[in-house]
PDB file of C-alpha atoms in Angstrom:
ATOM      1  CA  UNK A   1    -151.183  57.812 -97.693  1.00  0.00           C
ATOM      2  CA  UNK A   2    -147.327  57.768 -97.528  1.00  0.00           C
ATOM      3  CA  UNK A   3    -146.861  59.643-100.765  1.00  0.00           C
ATOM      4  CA  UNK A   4    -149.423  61.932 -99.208  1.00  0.00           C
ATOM      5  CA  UNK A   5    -147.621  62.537 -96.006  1.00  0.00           C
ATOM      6  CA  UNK A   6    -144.083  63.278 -98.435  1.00  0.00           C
ATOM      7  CA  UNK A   7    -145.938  65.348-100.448  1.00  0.00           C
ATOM      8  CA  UNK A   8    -147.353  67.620 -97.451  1.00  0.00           C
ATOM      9  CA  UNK A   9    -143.753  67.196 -95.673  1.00  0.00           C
ATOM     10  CA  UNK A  10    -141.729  68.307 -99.509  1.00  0.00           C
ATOM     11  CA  UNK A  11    -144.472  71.132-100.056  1.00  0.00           C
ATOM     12  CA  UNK A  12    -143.886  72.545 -95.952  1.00  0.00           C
ATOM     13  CA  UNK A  13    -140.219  72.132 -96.750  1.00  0.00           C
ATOM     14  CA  UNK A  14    -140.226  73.938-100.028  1.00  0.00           C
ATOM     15  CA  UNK A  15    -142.750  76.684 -98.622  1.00  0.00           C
ATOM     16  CA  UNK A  16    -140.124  77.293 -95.557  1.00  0.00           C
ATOM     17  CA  UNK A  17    -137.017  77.724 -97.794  1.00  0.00           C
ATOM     18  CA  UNK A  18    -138.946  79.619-100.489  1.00  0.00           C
ATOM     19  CA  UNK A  19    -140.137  82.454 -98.137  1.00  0.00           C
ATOM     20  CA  UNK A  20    -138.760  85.893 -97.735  1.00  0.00           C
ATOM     21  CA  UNK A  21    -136.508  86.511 -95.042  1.00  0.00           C
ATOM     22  CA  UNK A  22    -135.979  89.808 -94.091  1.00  0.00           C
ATOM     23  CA  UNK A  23    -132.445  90.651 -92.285  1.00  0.00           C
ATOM     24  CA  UNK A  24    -132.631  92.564 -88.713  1.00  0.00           C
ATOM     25  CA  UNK A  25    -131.395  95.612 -88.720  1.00  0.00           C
ATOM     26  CA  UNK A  26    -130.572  95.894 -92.440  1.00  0.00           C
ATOM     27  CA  UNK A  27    -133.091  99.185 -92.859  1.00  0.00           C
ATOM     28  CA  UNK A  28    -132.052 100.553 -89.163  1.00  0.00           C
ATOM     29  CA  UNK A  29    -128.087 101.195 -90.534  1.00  0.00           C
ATOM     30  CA  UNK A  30    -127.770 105.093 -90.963  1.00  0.00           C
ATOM     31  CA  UNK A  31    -126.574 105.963 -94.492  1.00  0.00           C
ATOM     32  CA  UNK A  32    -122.867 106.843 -94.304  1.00  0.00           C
ATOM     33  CA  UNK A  33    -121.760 109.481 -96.393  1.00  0.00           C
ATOM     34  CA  UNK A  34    -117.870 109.956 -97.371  1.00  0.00           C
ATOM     35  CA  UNK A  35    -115.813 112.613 -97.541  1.00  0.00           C
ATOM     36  CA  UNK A  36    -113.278 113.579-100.364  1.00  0.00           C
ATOM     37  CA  UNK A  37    -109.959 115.520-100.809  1.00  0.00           C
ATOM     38  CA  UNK A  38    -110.669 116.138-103.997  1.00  0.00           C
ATOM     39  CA  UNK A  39    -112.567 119.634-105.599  1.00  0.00           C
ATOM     40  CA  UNK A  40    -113.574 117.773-109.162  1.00  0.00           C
ATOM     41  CA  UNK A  41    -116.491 115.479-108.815  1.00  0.00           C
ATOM     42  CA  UNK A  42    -114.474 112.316-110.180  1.00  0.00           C
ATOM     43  CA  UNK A  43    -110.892 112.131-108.546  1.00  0.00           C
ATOM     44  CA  UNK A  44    -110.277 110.145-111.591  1.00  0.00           C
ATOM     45  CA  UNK A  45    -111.174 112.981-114.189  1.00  0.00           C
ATOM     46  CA  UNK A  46    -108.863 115.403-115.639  1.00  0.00           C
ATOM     47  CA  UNK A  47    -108.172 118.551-113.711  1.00  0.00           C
ATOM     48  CA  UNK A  48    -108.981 116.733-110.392  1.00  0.00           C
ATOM     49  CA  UNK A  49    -106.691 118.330-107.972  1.00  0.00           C
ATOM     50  CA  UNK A  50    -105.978 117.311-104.279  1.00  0.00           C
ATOM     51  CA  UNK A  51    -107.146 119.917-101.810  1.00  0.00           C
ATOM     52  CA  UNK A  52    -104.166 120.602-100.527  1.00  0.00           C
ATOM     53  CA  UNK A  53    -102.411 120.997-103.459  1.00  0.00           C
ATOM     54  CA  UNK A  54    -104.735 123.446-104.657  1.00  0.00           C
ATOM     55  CA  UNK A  55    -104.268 125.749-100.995  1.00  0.00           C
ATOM     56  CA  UNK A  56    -100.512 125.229-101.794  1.00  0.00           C
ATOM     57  CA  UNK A  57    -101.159 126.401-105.225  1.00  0.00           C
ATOM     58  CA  UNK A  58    -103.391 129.935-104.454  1.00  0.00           C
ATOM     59  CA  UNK A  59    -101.222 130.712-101.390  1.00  0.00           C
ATOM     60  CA  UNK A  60     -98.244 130.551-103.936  1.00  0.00           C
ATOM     61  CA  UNK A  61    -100.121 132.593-106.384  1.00  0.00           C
ATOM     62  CA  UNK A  62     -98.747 136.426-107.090  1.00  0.00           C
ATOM     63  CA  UNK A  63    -102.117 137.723-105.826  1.00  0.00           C
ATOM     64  CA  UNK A  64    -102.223 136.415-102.375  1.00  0.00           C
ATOM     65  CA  UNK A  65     -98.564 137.068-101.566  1.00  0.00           C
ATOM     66  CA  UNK A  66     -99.102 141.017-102.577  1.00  0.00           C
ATOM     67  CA  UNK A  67    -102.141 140.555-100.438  1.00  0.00           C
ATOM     68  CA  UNK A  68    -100.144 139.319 -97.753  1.00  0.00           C
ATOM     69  CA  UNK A  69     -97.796 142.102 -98.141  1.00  0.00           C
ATOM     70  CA  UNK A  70     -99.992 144.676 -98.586  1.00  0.00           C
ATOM     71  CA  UNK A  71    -101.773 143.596 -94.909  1.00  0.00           C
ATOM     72  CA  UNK A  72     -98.348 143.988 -93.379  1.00  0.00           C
ATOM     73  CA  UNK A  73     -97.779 147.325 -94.365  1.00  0.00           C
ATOM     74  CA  UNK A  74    -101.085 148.296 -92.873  1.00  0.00           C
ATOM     75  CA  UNK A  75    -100.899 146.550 -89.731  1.00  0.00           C
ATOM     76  CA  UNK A  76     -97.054 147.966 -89.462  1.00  0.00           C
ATOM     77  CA  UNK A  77     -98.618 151.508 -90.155  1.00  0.00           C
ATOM     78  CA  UNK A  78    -100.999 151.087 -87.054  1.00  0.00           C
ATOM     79  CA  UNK A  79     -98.138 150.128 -85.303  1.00  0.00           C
ATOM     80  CA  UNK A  80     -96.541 153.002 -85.887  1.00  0.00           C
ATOM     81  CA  UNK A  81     -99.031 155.545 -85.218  1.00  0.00           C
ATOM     82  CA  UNK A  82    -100.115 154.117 -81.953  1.00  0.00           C
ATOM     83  CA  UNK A  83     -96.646 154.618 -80.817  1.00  0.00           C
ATOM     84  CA  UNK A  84     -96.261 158.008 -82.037  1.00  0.00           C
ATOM     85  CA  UNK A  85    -100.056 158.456 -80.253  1.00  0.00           C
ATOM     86  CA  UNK A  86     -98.833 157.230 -77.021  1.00  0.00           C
ATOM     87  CA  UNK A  87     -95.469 159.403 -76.932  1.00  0.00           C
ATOM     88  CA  UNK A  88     -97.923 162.505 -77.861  1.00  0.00           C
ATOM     89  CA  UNK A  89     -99.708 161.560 -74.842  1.00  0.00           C
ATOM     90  CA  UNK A  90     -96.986 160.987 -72.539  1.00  0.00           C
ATOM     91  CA  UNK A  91     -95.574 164.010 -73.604  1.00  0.00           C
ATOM     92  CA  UNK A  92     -98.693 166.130 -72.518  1.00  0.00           C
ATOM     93  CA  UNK A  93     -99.131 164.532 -69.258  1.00  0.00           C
ATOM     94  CA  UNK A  94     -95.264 165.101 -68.270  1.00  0.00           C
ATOM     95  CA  UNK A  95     -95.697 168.500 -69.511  1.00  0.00           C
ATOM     96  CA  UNK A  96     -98.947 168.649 -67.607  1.00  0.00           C
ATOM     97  CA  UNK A  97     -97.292 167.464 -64.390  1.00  0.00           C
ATOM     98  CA  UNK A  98     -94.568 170.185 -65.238  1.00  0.00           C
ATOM     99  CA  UNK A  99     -97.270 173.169 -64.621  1.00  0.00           C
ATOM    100  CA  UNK A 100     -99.254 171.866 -62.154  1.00  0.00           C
ATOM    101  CA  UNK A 101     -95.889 171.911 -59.677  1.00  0.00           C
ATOM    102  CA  UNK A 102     -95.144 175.397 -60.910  1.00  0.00           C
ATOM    103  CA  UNK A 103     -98.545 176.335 -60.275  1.00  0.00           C
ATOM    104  CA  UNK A 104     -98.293 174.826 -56.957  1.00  0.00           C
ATOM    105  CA  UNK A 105     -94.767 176.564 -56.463  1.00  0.00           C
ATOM    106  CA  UNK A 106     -96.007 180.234 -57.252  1.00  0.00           C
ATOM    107  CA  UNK A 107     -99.226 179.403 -55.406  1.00  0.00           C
ATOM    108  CA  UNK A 108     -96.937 178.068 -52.354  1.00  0.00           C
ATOM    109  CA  UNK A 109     -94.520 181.322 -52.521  1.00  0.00           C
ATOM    110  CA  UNK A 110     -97.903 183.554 -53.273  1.00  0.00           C
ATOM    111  CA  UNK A 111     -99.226 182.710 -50.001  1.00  0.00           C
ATOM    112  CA  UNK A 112     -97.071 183.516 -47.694  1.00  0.00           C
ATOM    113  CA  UNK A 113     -96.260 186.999 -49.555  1.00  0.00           C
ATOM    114  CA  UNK A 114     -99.800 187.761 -49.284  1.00  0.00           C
ATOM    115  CA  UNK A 115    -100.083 186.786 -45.745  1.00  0.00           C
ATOM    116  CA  UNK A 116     -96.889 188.929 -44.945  1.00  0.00           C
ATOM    117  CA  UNK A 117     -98.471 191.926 -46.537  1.00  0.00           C
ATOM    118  CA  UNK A 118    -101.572 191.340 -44.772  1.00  0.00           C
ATOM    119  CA  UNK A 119     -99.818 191.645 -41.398  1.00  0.00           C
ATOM    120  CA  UNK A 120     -98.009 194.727 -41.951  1.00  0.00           C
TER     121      UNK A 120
END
């Protein structure tokens, strides 16, 4: 009966320790994804370049600075035509202004001829 009872107590024991555990909150961890500075798939494999190395490297390309140039001309040109745009316009308003005061100068010298001539 003893080596019963140790052999019921040894198989419990063994049964215990033998059984899967599962860990808490092993399958509730999001999946965590990283992000690279590299644009080649292995930043270990040839032609791997840094990301910022390779902005450094099309920004210092011929292309892109005649690009660059090229924008600056036009946005210069715009410049420069709005101005001339807005003198055209000032121009025509001043010059506006300028007959509407000699209108209102003959009109104003008109009206008191006319008035003389109709009292006579």
């Amino acid at each position: 009966m003893k080596n019963l009872l140790s052999a019921i107590f040894i198989f419990i024991l063994l049964f215990t320790a033998c059984s899967k555990k599962e860990s808490p909150g092993f399958g509730a961890e999001p999946e965590i994804r990283m992000k690279y500075d590299t644009t080649a798939v292995d930043s270990f494999s040839t032609g791997a370049v840094s990301v910022d190395i390779a902005r450094k490297i099309r920004m210092s390309s011929p292309q892109y600075l005649d690009s660059v140039k090229e924008a600056k001309k036009l946005q210069e040109e715009e410049n420069k035509i709005k101005a001339e745009l807005e003198k055209e316009n000032k121009t025509k308003q001043e010059e506006e202004k300028k007959k509407a005061e000699a209108e209102k100068k003959q009109k104003a010298s008109e009206t008191p001829s006319t008035t003389d001539a109709k009292t006579q």
